[in-house]
Amino acid sequence: MKRYLHLLLVAALAFAVLGMMAPARTTTAQEAPSGVFSGAFDYLLPPEHHLNSFARGGLGTNLSSTYRSFVELPHAFYMWASNEYVPLLGESWGFADDGSYYWTKVNPDAKWSDGSPVTADDVVGTYTIGRILGWSQFKYIDKVEKEDDYTVRYYFIDQPSLVAERLILKEYIVNAANYADLIAKAQELIDSGATPDDDAWSALADEIREYRPEQLIASGPYVYSLDDVGDAYMTLHWQPNSLFSDSVNFGEIRIWKGETEATTPLVLSGEVAHATHVFPPATQEAFQDAGIRLITIPRGYGPALLFQHDHYPWNIKEVRQATALVIDRAENAFLTNGMGATPTVYMSGLADISVPTWLPQDVIDQLDRYEFNTERAEELMRSAGFERNDDGIWADADGNTVSAEYKFPAEFNDFAAASLNAADQMNEFGFDITTRGVPWQQCAEDIRNGDFELSIWSWASGSPFPARQFWNPLQRHNYVGLAEGQKGINFPMQFEWNGEEVDLDAMITATGAGLDIEAQKEMAGKVALIINDMMPFVPLNYLVSVEPFNEKLVAGAPADDDPILKNPSGSDHFIIYDLLTGVLRPAE
Amino acid sequence: MWRSYAFRVTVQGLLTLWAVTTFTFVMIRKMPGNPVEVVIDQLIDRQQLSYEEARQQAAGLFDFDPGQPLIEQYADYMNKLLHGDMGKSISSAGTPVANQIKRYLPWTLFSVGSGLIISFTLGVLLGMAMAYWRGSVFDNVLTAAASLMYGIPDFIIALLLLLVAGVQLKLFSMEDVLGGVGQDVHAGLNLPYLKSVVQHAALPVITYVWGTVGGWILTMKSSTISTLGEDYIMVAKARGLPERRILTAYVGRNAMLPLVTRLAISIGFVVGGSVIIEFIFQYPGLGRQLAMAIGTRDYTTMQGIFLVIASAVVFSNILADLLFGMLDPRVRVGGEE
């Protein structure tokens, strides 16, 4: 017996030693160009990972908006600094003179990885399937038609819209031949007059989702198969037929799998050149100590303190304004995520980076910046009928204290830290706030249902348009934008302001309607002033993506003052454009 | 007699499985959020869609209706299950849950199973030795070490292994330790593949052993000390039986009894994997898959994995009952003399 146990012990030790002593594997060079760009994303493994661009588990799920353009190109890429689109798959685009449709023209030189040309049929086919799956573009357009071999028209249901333009230009175009049967079935169904409520429609949608293409046909300069998807990383291989095949400088894109905890050692060991994960401040410091550059770009949103307006006293404007004044936002931003957050400056409901673009200077001058000022907050509280009681807690004439439960998503480190600090600062001023961390799904559900007093969620968004930024949270988490029966923050959107009846919901929508930019700016100015005064939520800070970029591995990263760094992370990430156009290259 | 016991145990096991299946079915659906809501939130945050747009788009991604009455969902599920169909993943439409389990279970069984065998074996041997030489330097040092190892969470060990041994000391390349197997080797019964599998399992296994061996050592030690004080050991010594026979047949066998139950339960939970370890080492196991399914509220995948875990626990408990009877003749199956 003892001998067997000895044997087991020896086998166990041998197992461990064998594992540790195995030699390192070398990366084999792929086709020209040479060099490997290594990023990271928590993609899925097969069998969940497949090559259907229209279904969860396909390209959208596994490549994220940062890497997907390397395989499937959209028509264009947006530059935030200059507010313009630059071409990727598209050659030109625009609104019809009468505004009845939008048109795009595919670059006639564009080819798929199998050598066939990219044509208008691919674009129309992509949208034919998108219609069956209920794509959001069809809220704005009702018909997608081929004009010639490369040009496609998108007919508006109502008036033309810049938001619709962005949705059209940012959509990834899929190879129609790879989905030919499904596109034919979809077209037949649409032509038959069927609607999404019909069983045949649902059945086809199921068929589309369950379809598993055997291969990926790419318009981008890289392609991959499921054999390239490994447990630790997946590899995109260069292919010669794309518009960008000649300009890219990497033969492979290696995407390491994992969230922050798995990516950290990979960045430190020099395996990963660039990562978009949220790293805590201590890890950011470790990166810097290791000589890895940190590039900061906007995330497009930040944490906002949400008031549930049915709850007294948060329905009183002065109390909300006082709350904004007693939270030192610089401290709050630092504690939210060190370099990864900046204090909100303008308090306009619009991300600070968008303020100079969209708000007239006279409006900017009028904005109250709510700089930390407890004396001013005390005055506001007194003007609303509150005084500190014997315990130092603010209370109204009836003795009702300013008390609330502050609910926050416990798993979101940044939102949790922002909440705890905001509550601390409010308590220091004399409010009675208790904090409660809950699972994020619960927190989201409670916010939608209006089942909270104070909570936290995002404000603004990664869209360059004011309509989409004001929307969060005033429409997103308010009765006007939620499902029936959900009230969210329940901030009344129709009220009297400065002696005038306003409909804030309609005003926000108007900031994105039509094509008249000047009219949109004027309306955005009015909305900003109302939000700034009413303070329906407190935009605590704005998140910044602090991204490690190892310049020992990849050269050509933009300088800190490069305008492309005004682009937020996500589908406008600078990596997309700089890699495709050959700005990024292997370090010497 | 044995047949009636086996029948009883089987029925009990099936009833337990049904109860667990039903309980998890209901509990999973009582969790906040559902697969569609989770995706709606993601679409809103990542693509800046309005709620209505995100809802429309999310509905297009799922073959799942959260509005369907719970009882109907349950009837559908049980009907399929009775026909041997665990359904298809909600978050990856068209992917059978059975395929997911087939894909990930072997990796977990291999890594956590190996870890458990090594940990248990080491724990039993060292625990017995420490009890036998209790009070010695060997005992004191190992007791302190076992307490320390048991007290350090496994994810700290995993991160330390990667950051210190991998990043700082450069003892291995990340490519050689992350994942279940190297990317360039062909799957099959060939030496490079097997070597790669063992190599990639090494760190998860070491971490698992590190985090659990202390518990086995301390339990075995205390159990052995207690056994050594029993009268029958004194009698055996007085009878002049050889030390080796006393150790194996008298001490070891009796001291292991409390560990058998624990081992059986541990075997049951082997299939659940070690979630954090699998996440950190990107090991393609079932535990990580379960955690991801919980995050996306993939009800069918969660149910499938819970069913496998419950089956393993039930089966291993039955096995423990039988083993206990074999190890200790005083225990009669079913309490019968």
PDB file of N, CA and C in Angstrom, chain A residues 5 9 12 19 22-25 44-48 56 133-134 136 139-140 209-210 212 228 230-233 254 257-258 262 265 269 441-442 445 448 461-462 468 471 476 481, chain B residues 32-33 37 39 41 44-45 48-49 51 53 56-57 59-62 88 91-93 95 100 103-104 118 122 125 167 175-176 178-181 183-184 199 282 284 288-289 292 297:
ATOM      1  N   LEU A   5       1.390   4.456  -2.641  1.00  0.00           N
ATOM      2  CA  LEU A   5       1.243   5.875  -2.284  1.00  0.00           C
ATOM      3  C   LEU A   5       2.495   6.665  -2.662  1.00  0.00           C
ATOM      4  N   LEU A   9       2.776   9.850  -5.216  1.00  0.00           N
ATOM      5  CA  LEU A   9       3.446  11.096  -4.843  1.00  0.00           C
ATOM      6  C   LEU A   9       4.471  11.493  -5.903  1.00  0.00           C
ATOM      7  N   ALA A  12       2.792  12.698  -9.015  1.00  0.00           N
ATOM      8  CA  ALA A  12       2.261  14.057  -8.868  1.00  0.00           C
ATOM      9  C   ALA A  12       3.354  15.086  -9.042  1.00  0.00           C
ATOM     10  N   GLY A  19       5.280  20.064 -16.322  1.00  0.00           N
ATOM     11  CA  GLY A  19       4.540  21.246 -16.756  1.00  0.00           C
ATOM     12  C   GLY A  19       5.393  22.491 -16.733  1.00  0.00           C
ATOM     13  N   ALA A  22       8.537  22.602 -19.571  1.00  0.00           N
ATOM     14  CA  ALA A  22       8.320  22.494 -21.011  1.00  0.00           C
ATOM     15  C   ALA A  22       8.879  23.725 -21.720  1.00  0.00           C
ATOM     16  N   PRO A  23       9.526  23.538 -22.862  1.00  0.00           N
ATOM     17  CA  PRO A  23      10.145  24.667 -23.540  1.00  0.00           C
ATOM     18  C   PRO A  23       9.112  25.618 -24.132  1.00  0.00           C
ATOM     19  N   ALA A  24       9.523  26.878 -24.281  1.00  0.00           N
ATOM     20  CA  ALA A  24       8.614  27.880 -24.831  1.00  0.00           C
ATOM     21  C   ALA A  24       8.375  27.610 -26.310  1.00  0.00           C
ATOM     22  N   ARG A  25       7.144  27.850 -26.772  1.00  0.00           N
ATOM     23  CA  ARG A  25       6.817  27.634 -28.170  1.00  0.00           C
ATOM     24  C   ARG A  25       7.083  28.938 -28.934  1.00  0.00           C
ATOM     25  N   LEU A  44     -15.398  34.260 -27.024  1.00  0.00           N
ATOM     26  CA  LEU A  44     -15.921  32.939 -26.656  1.00  0.00           C
ATOM     27  C   LEU A  44     -15.131  31.846 -27.364  1.00  0.00           C
ATOM     28  N   LEU A  45     -15.223  30.654 -26.820  1.00  0.00           N
ATOM     29  CA  LEU A  45     -14.604  29.498 -27.469  1.00  0.00           C
ATOM     30  C   LEU A  45     -15.665  28.738 -28.251  1.00  0.00           C
ATOM     31  N   PRO A  46     -15.282  28.047 -29.323  1.00  0.00           N
ATOM     32  CA  PRO A  46     -16.245  27.160 -29.957  1.00  0.00           C
ATOM     33  C   PRO A  46     -16.700  26.103 -28.922  1.00  0.00           C
ATOM     34  N   PRO A  47     -17.929  25.653 -28.857  1.00  0.00           N
ATOM     35  CA  PRO A  47     -18.944  25.815 -29.899  1.00  0.00           C
ATOM     36  C   PRO A  47     -19.750  27.112 -29.820  1.00  0.00           C
ATOM     37  N   GLU A  48     -19.592  27.888 -28.717  1.00  0.00           N
ATOM     38  CA  GLU A  48     -20.362  29.143 -28.687  1.00  0.00           C
ATOM     39  C   GLU A  48     -19.846  30.117 -29.749  1.00  0.00           C
ATOM     40  N   ARG A  56     -25.613  36.190 -31.929  1.00  0.00           N
ATOM     41  CA  ARG A  56     -24.730  36.237 -30.760  1.00  0.00           C
ATOM     42  C   ARG A  56     -23.797  35.044 -30.803  1.00  0.00           C
ATOM     43  N   LEU A 133     -34.156  40.673 -38.444  1.00  0.00           N
ATOM     44  CA  LEU A 133     -33.704  40.626 -37.044  1.00  0.00           C
ATOM     45  C   LEU A 133     -34.052  41.893 -36.276  1.00  0.00           C
ATOM     46  N   GLY A 134     -34.763  42.823 -36.912  1.00  0.00           N
ATOM     47  CA  GLY A 134     -35.235  44.020 -36.201  1.00  0.00           C
ATOM     48  C   GLY A 134     -34.152  45.035 -35.910  1.00  0.00           C
ATOM     49  N   SER A 136     -31.956  48.335 -35.519  1.00  0.00           N
ATOM     50  CA  SER A 136     -32.428  49.660 -35.124  1.00  0.00           C
ATOM     51  C   SER A 136     -32.461  50.648 -36.294  1.00  0.00           C
ATOM     52  N   LYS A 139     -35.810  51.802 -37.640  1.00  0.00           N
ATOM     53  CA  LYS A 139     -36.645  52.799 -36.973  1.00  0.00           C
ATOM     54  C   LYS A 139     -36.643  54.082 -37.820  1.00  0.00           C
ATOM     55  N   TYR A 140     -35.589  54.252 -38.609  1.00  0.00           N
ATOM     56  CA  TYR A 140     -35.429  55.477 -39.406  1.00  0.00           C
ATOM     57  C   TYR A 140     -35.684  55.238 -40.886  1.00  0.00           C
ATOM     58  N   ARG A 209     -30.384  32.912 -36.945  1.00  0.00           N
ATOM     59  CA  ARG A 209     -29.542  32.846 -35.741  1.00  0.00           C
ATOM     60  C   ARG A 209     -28.813  31.510 -35.632  1.00  0.00           C
ATOM     61  N   GLU A 210     -29.454  30.460 -36.123  1.00  0.00           N
ATOM     62  CA  GLU A 210     -28.851  29.133 -35.946  1.00  0.00           C
ATOM     63  C   GLU A 210     -27.936  28.742 -37.106  1.00  0.00           C
ATOM     64  N   ARG A 212     -24.752  28.454 -39.310  1.00  0.00           N
ATOM     65  CA  ARG A 212     -23.323  28.444 -38.974  1.00  0.00           C
ATOM     66  C   ARG A 212     -22.501  28.394 -40.260  1.00  0.00           C
ATOM     67  N   ASP A 228      -8.474  28.805 -35.757  1.00  0.00           N
ATOM     68  CA  ASP A 228      -7.577  29.844 -35.233  1.00  0.00           C
ATOM     69  C   ASP A 228      -8.010  30.343 -33.851  1.00  0.00           C
ATOM     70  N   GLY A 230      -8.131  29.669 -30.232  1.00  0.00           N
ATOM     71  CA  GLY A 230      -7.570  28.810 -29.187  1.00  0.00           C
ATOM     72  C   GLY A 230      -8.070  29.193 -27.814  1.00  0.00           C
ATOM     73  N   ASP A 231      -7.716  28.378 -26.842  1.00  0.00           N
ATOM     74  CA  ASP A 231      -8.130  28.660 -25.464  1.00  0.00           C
ATOM     75  C   ASP A 231      -7.511  29.949 -24.947  1.00  0.00           C
ATOM     76  N   ALA A 232      -6.268  30.200 -25.332  1.00  0.00           N
ATOM     77  CA  ALA A 232      -5.548  31.346 -24.778  1.00  0.00           C
ATOM     78  C   ALA A 232      -5.610  32.561 -25.697  1.00  0.00           C
ATOM     79  N   TYR A 233      -5.565  32.331 -26.993  1.00  0.00           N
ATOM     80  CA  TYR A 233      -5.664  33.454 -27.926  1.00  0.00           C
ATOM     81  C   TYR A 233      -6.234  32.995 -29.258  1.00  0.00           C
ATOM     82  N   ARG A 254      -3.121  38.993 -33.005  1.00  0.00           N
ATOM     83  CA  ARG A 254      -3.349  37.964 -31.987  1.00  0.00           C
ATOM     84  C   ARG A 254      -4.190  38.594 -30.876  1.00  0.00           C
ATOM     85  N   LYS A 257      -7.261  35.981 -24.927  1.00  0.00           N
ATOM     86  CA  LYS A 257      -8.565  35.876 -24.283  1.00  0.00           C
ATOM     87  C   LYS A 257      -8.480  36.294 -22.823  1.00  0.00           C
ATOM     88  N   GLY A 258      -9.489  37.005 -22.360  1.00  0.00           N
ATOM     89  CA  GLY A 258      -9.552  37.244 -20.925  1.00  0.00           C
ATOM     90  C   GLY A 258     -10.001  38.623 -20.532  1.00  0.00           C
ATOM     91  N   ALA A 262      -6.911  38.320 -16.221  1.00  0.00           N
ATOM     92  CA  ALA A 262      -6.089  37.477 -17.089  1.00  0.00           C
ATOM     93  C   ALA A 262      -5.192  38.320 -17.987  1.00  0.00           C
ATOM     94  N   PRO A 265      -1.242  40.116 -16.348  1.00  0.00           N
ATOM     95  CA  PRO A 265       0.093  39.511 -16.512  1.00  0.00           C
ATOM     96  C   PRO A 265       0.563  39.499 -17.963  1.00  0.00           C
ATOM     97  N   SER A 269       4.044  41.050 -19.043  1.00  0.00           N
ATOM     98  CA  SER A 269       5.072  40.173 -19.594  1.00  0.00           C
ATOM     99  C   SER A 269       5.430  40.529 -21.029  1.00  0.00           C
ATOM    100  N   GLN A 441     -27.296  43.421 -12.095  1.00  0.00           N
ATOM    101  CA  GLN A 441     -28.550  43.199 -12.812  1.00  0.00           C
ATOM    102  C   GLN A 441     -29.737  43.677 -11.966  1.00  0.00           C
ATOM    103  N   GLN A 442     -29.608  43.455 -10.623  1.00  0.00           N
ATOM    104  CA  GLN A 442     -30.667  43.898  -9.716  1.00  0.00           C
ATOM    105  C   GLN A 442     -30.743  45.413  -9.717  1.00  0.00           C
ATOM    106  N   GLU A 445     -32.333  46.678 -12.855  1.00  0.00           N
ATOM    107  CA  GLU A 445     -33.778  46.427 -12.833  1.00  0.00           C
ATOM    108  C   GLU A 445     -34.480  47.390 -11.876  1.00  0.00           C
ATOM    109  N   ARG A 448     -34.739  50.829 -13.423  1.00  0.00           N
ATOM    110  CA  ARG A 448     -35.804  50.888 -14.438  1.00  0.00           C
ATOM    111  C   ARG A 448     -37.186  50.920 -13.787  1.00  0.00           C
ATOM    112  N   SER A 461     -22.940  59.340 -23.521  1.00  0.00           N
ATOM    113  CA  SER A 461     -22.772  58.109 -24.282  1.00  0.00           C
ATOM    114  C   SER A 461     -21.629  58.270 -25.272  1.00  0.00           C
ATOM    115  N   GLY A 462     -21.264  57.155 -25.894  1.00  0.00           N
ATOM    116  CA  GLY A 462     -20.159  57.180 -26.848  1.00  0.00           C
ATOM    117  C   GLY A 462     -20.589  57.653 -28.228  1.00  0.00           C
ATOM    118  N   ARG A 468     -28.100  61.851 -28.386  1.00  0.00           N
ATOM    119  CA  ARG A 468     -27.755  60.576 -27.767  1.00  0.00           C
ATOM    120  C   ARG A 468     -27.084  60.765 -26.416  1.00  0.00           C
ATOM    121  N   TRP A 471     -29.831  61.933 -23.909  1.00  0.00           N
ATOM    122  CA  TRP A 471     -30.768  60.818 -23.715  1.00  0.00           C
ATOM    123  C   TRP A 471     -30.450  60.002 -22.452  1.00  0.00           C
ATOM    124  N   ARG A 476     -33.301  57.544 -21.201  1.00  0.00           N
ATOM    125  CA  ARG A 476     -32.998  56.121 -21.021  1.00  0.00           C
ATOM    126  C   ARG A 476     -33.568  55.575 -19.713  1.00  0.00           C
ATOM    127  N   GLY A 481     -38.606  56.898 -21.763  1.00  0.00           N
ATOM    128  CA  GLY A 481     -37.834  56.011 -22.631  1.00  0.00           C
ATOM    129  C   GLY A 481     -37.887  54.557 -22.230  1.00  0.00           C
TER     130      GLY A 481
ATOM    131  N   PRO B  32     -32.336  38.485 -10.667  1.00  0.00           N
ATOM    132  CA  PRO B  32     -32.647  39.740 -11.347  1.00  0.00           C
ATOM    133  C   PRO B  32     -32.133  39.731 -12.775  1.00  0.00           C
ATOM    134  N   GLY B  33     -32.914  40.300 -13.666  1.00  0.00           N
ATOM    135  CA  GLY B  33     -32.518  40.361 -15.068  1.00  0.00           C
ATOM    136  C   GLY B  33     -32.803  39.041 -15.770  1.00  0.00           C
ATOM    137  N   GLU B  37     -32.728  41.152 -21.125  1.00  0.00           N
ATOM    138  CA  GLU B  37     -32.453  42.425 -20.427  1.00  0.00           C
ATOM    139  C   GLU B  37     -30.957  42.676 -20.328  1.00  0.00           C
ATOM    140  N   VAL B  39     -28.669  41.748 -22.385  1.00  0.00           N
ATOM    141  CA  VAL B  39     -28.162  42.199 -23.686  1.00  0.00           C
ATOM    142  C   VAL B  39     -28.670  43.605 -24.003  1.00  0.00           C
ATOM    143  N   ASP B  41     -29.114  45.976 -21.888  1.00  0.00           N
ATOM    144  CA  ASP B  41     -28.202  46.882 -21.161  1.00  0.00           C
ATOM    145  C   ASP B  41     -26.867  47.005 -21.890  1.00  0.00           C
ATOM    146  N   ILE B  44     -27.282  49.095 -25.077  1.00  0.00           N
ATOM    147  CA  ILE B  44     -27.458  50.518 -24.758  1.00  0.00           C
ATOM    148  C   ILE B  44     -26.112  51.134 -24.404  1.00  0.00           C
ATOM    149  N   ASP B  45     -25.358  50.420 -23.579  1.00  0.00           N
ATOM    150  CA  ASP B  45     -24.073  50.976 -23.131  1.00  0.00           C
ATOM    151  C   ASP B  45     -23.044  51.012 -24.254  1.00  0.00           C
ATOM    152  N   GLN B  48     -24.957  52.685 -27.794  1.00  0.00           N
ATOM    153  CA  GLN B  48     -25.728  53.912 -27.593  1.00  0.00           C
ATOM    154  C   GLN B  48     -27.099  53.842 -28.261  1.00  0.00           C
ATOM    155  N   LEU B  49     -27.740  52.701 -28.147  1.00  0.00           N
ATOM    156  CA  LEU B  49     -29.079  52.577 -28.711  1.00  0.00           C
ATOM    157  C   LEU B  49     -30.090  53.035 -27.672  1.00  0.00           C
ATOM    158  N   TYR B  51     -33.647  52.498 -25.583  1.00  0.00           N
ATOM    159  CA  TYR B  51     -34.162  51.266 -24.992  1.00  0.00           C
ATOM    160  C   TYR B  51     -34.970  50.487 -26.028  1.00  0.00           C
ATOM    161  N   GLU B  53     -34.816  50.628 -29.329  1.00  0.00           N
ATOM    162  CA  GLU B  53     -33.943  50.074 -30.364  1.00  0.00           C
ATOM    163  C   GLU B  53     -33.207  48.849 -29.841  1.00  0.00           C
ATOM    164  N   GLN B  56     -35.544  45.892 -29.492  1.00  0.00           N
ATOM    165  CA  GLN B  56     -35.819  45.289 -30.805  1.00  0.00           C
ATOM    166  C   GLN B  56     -34.639  44.438 -31.267  1.00  0.00           C
ATOM    167  N   GLN B  57     -33.452  45.039 -31.131  1.00  0.00           N
ATOM    168  CA  GLN B  57     -32.251  44.345 -31.601  1.00  0.00           C
ATOM    169  C   GLN B  57     -31.994  43.094 -30.758  1.00  0.00           C
ATOM    170  N   ALA B  59     -34.199  41.337 -29.124  1.00  0.00           N
ATOM    171  CA  ALA B  59     -35.209  40.316 -29.437  1.00  0.00           C
ATOM    172  C   ALA B  59     -34.802  39.544 -30.688  1.00  0.00           C
ATOM    173  N   GLY B  60     -34.143  40.233 -31.621  1.00  0.00           N
ATOM    174  CA  GLY B  60     -33.700  39.572 -32.847  1.00  0.00           C
ATOM    175  C   GLY B  60     -32.564  38.594 -32.622  1.00  0.00           C
ATOM    176  N   LEU B  61     -31.917  38.703 -31.456  1.00  0.00           N
ATOM    177  CA  LEU B  61     -30.767  37.841 -31.194  1.00  0.00           C
ATOM    178  C   LEU B  61     -31.136  36.556 -30.456  1.00  0.00           C
ATOM    179  N   PHE B  62     -32.356  36.508 -29.926  1.00  0.00           N
ATOM    180  CA  PHE B  62     -32.708  35.378 -29.062  1.00  0.00           C
ATOM    181  C   PHE B  62     -33.914  34.601 -29.561  1.00  0.00           C
ATOM    182  N   LYS B  88     -30.981  24.197 -26.147  1.00  0.00           N
ATOM    183  CA  LYS B  88     -29.922  24.954 -26.798  1.00  0.00           C
ATOM    184  C   LYS B  88     -29.600  26.192 -25.976  1.00  0.00           C
ATOM    185  N   SER B  91     -27.917  32.223 -25.078  1.00  0.00           N
ATOM    186  CA  SER B  91     -27.074  33.336 -25.521  1.00  0.00           C
ATOM    187  C   SER B  91     -26.282  32.994 -26.778  1.00  0.00           C
ATOM    188  N   SER B  92     -26.193  31.739 -27.143  1.00  0.00           N
ATOM    189  CA  SER B  92     -25.563  31.383 -28.406  1.00  0.00           C
ATOM    190  C   SER B  92     -26.543  30.482 -29.148  1.00  0.00           C
ATOM    191  N   ALA B  93     -27.540  31.121 -29.773  1.00  0.00           N
ATOM    192  CA  ALA B  93     -28.639  30.379 -30.399  1.00  0.00           C
ATOM    193  C   ALA B  93     -28.100  29.315 -31.347  1.00  0.00           C
ATOM    194  N   THR B  95     -26.591  26.524 -30.441  1.00  0.00           N
ATOM    195  CA  THR B  95     -25.553  25.693 -29.846  1.00  0.00           C
ATOM    196  C   THR B  95     -26.174  24.783 -28.775  1.00  0.00           C
ATOM    197  N   GLN B 100     -21.898  21.950 -25.373  1.00  0.00           N
ATOM    198  CA  GLN B 100     -21.095  22.802 -24.487  1.00  0.00           C
ATOM    199  C   GLN B 100     -20.492  21.967 -23.358  1.00  0.00           C
ATOM    200  N   ARG B 103     -17.784  19.817 -24.513  1.00  0.00           N
ATOM    201  CA  ARG B 103     -16.579  20.583 -24.832  1.00  0.00           C
ATOM    202  C   ARG B 103     -15.761  20.910 -23.578  1.00  0.00           C
ATOM    203  N   TYR B 104     -16.451  21.266 -22.495  1.00  0.00           N
ATOM    204  CA  TYR B 104     -15.727  21.801 -21.339  1.00  0.00           C
ATOM    205  C   TYR B 104     -15.518  20.812 -20.191  1.00  0.00           C
ATOM    206  N   ILE B 118      -4.131  14.366  -6.286  1.00  0.00           N
ATOM    207  CA  ILE B 118      -2.816  14.720  -5.729  1.00  0.00           C
ATOM    208  C   ILE B 118      -2.978  15.300  -4.322  1.00  0.00           C
ATOM    209  N   LEU B 122      -1.530  13.454  -1.025  1.00  0.00           N
ATOM    210  CA  LEU B 122      -0.521  14.164  -0.216  1.00  0.00           C
ATOM    211  C   LEU B 122      -1.041  14.412   1.199  1.00  0.00           C
ATOM    212  N   LEU B 125      -1.164  11.153   3.321  1.00  0.00           N
ATOM    213  CA  LEU B 125       0.174  10.670   3.689  1.00  0.00           C
ATOM    214  C   LEU B 125       0.835  11.591   4.711  1.00  0.00           C
ATOM    215  N   VAL B 167       5.928  36.492 -14.970  1.00  0.00           N
ATOM    216  CA  VAL B 167       6.322  37.830 -15.436  1.00  0.00           C
ATOM    217  C   VAL B 167       7.701  38.230 -14.913  1.00  0.00           C
ATOM    218  N   GLU B 175       2.213  31.905 -23.096  1.00  0.00           N
ATOM    219  CA  GLU B 175       1.633  31.083 -24.140  1.00  0.00           C
ATOM    220  C   GLU B 175       1.662  29.600 -23.759  1.00  0.00           C
ATOM    221  N   ASP B 176       2.659  29.235 -22.959  1.00  0.00           N
ATOM    222  CA  ASP B 176       2.818  27.829 -22.609  1.00  0.00           C
ATOM    223  C   ASP B 176       1.979  27.396 -21.417  1.00  0.00           C
ATOM    224  N   LEU B 178      -1.213  29.309 -20.475  1.00  0.00           N
ATOM    225  CA  LEU B 178      -2.614  29.725 -20.521  1.00  0.00           C
ATOM    226  C   LEU B 178      -3.399  28.846 -21.488  1.00  0.00           C
ATOM    227  N   GLY B 179      -4.658  28.612 -21.136  1.00  0.00           N
ATOM    228  CA  GLY B 179      -5.507  27.769 -21.977  1.00  0.00           C
ATOM    229  C   GLY B 179      -5.393  26.314 -21.595  1.00  0.00           C
ATOM    230  N   GLY B 180      -6.067  25.457 -22.346  1.00  0.00           N
ATOM    231  CA  GLY B 180      -6.060  24.031 -22.028  1.00  0.00           C
ATOM    232  C   GLY B 180      -4.998  23.268 -22.792  1.00  0.00           C
ATOM    233  N   VAL B 181      -4.623  23.802 -23.959  1.00  0.00           N
ATOM    234  CA  VAL B 181      -3.643  23.110 -24.791  1.00  0.00           C
ATOM    235  C   VAL B 181      -3.051  24.133 -25.758  1.00  0.00           C
ATOM    236  N   GLN B 183      -1.758  25.996 -29.154  1.00  0.00           N
ATOM    237  CA  GLN B 183      -2.537  26.210 -30.356  1.00  0.00           C
ATOM    238  C   GLN B 183      -2.001  25.422 -31.564  1.00  0.00           C
ATOM    239  N   ASP B 184      -0.704  25.105 -31.525  1.00  0.00           N
ATOM    240  CA  ASP B 184      -0.098  24.494 -32.721  1.00  0.00           C
ATOM    241  C   ASP B 184      -0.135  22.974 -32.726  1.00  0.00           C
ATOM    242  N   GLN B 199       1.199  20.132 -19.650  1.00  0.00           N
ATOM    243  CA  GLN B 199       1.897  21.391 -19.413  1.00  0.00           C
ATOM    244  C   GLN B 199       0.919  22.526 -19.067  1.00  0.00           C
ATOM    245  N   GLN B 282      -7.296  30.979 -17.946  1.00  0.00           N
ATOM    246  CA  GLN B 282      -8.022  30.797 -19.222  1.00  0.00           C
ATOM    247  C   GLN B 282      -8.203  29.321 -19.520  1.00  0.00           C
ATOM    248  N   PRO B 284     -10.178  26.067 -20.193  1.00  0.00           N
ATOM    249  CA  PRO B 284     -11.518  25.942 -20.775  1.00  0.00           C
ATOM    250  C   PRO B 284     -12.409  24.945 -20.037  1.00  0.00           C
ATOM    251  N   ARG B 288     -15.775  27.850 -15.449  1.00  0.00           N
ATOM    252  CA  ARG B 288     -15.725  29.154 -16.105  1.00  0.00           C
ATOM    253  C   ARG B 288     -16.950  29.337 -17.003  1.00  0.00           C
ATOM    254  N   GLN B 289     -17.321  28.267 -17.659  1.00  0.00           N
ATOM    255  CA  GLN B 289     -18.485  28.346 -18.542  1.00  0.00           C
ATOM    256  C   GLN B 289     -19.746  28.649 -17.734  1.00  0.00           C
ATOM    257  N   MET B 292     -19.785  32.273 -16.778  1.00  0.00           N
ATOM    258  CA  MET B 292     -20.163  33.118 -17.910  1.00  0.00           C
ATOM    259  C   MET B 292     -21.657  33.010 -18.192  1.00  0.00           C
ATOM    260  N   ARG B 297     -26.996  35.283 -17.991  1.00  0.00           N
ATOM    261  CA  ARG B 297     -28.316  34.718 -17.683  1.00  0.00           C
ATOM    262  C   ARG B 297     -28.743  33.713 -18.758  1.00  0.00           C
TER     263      ARG B 297
END
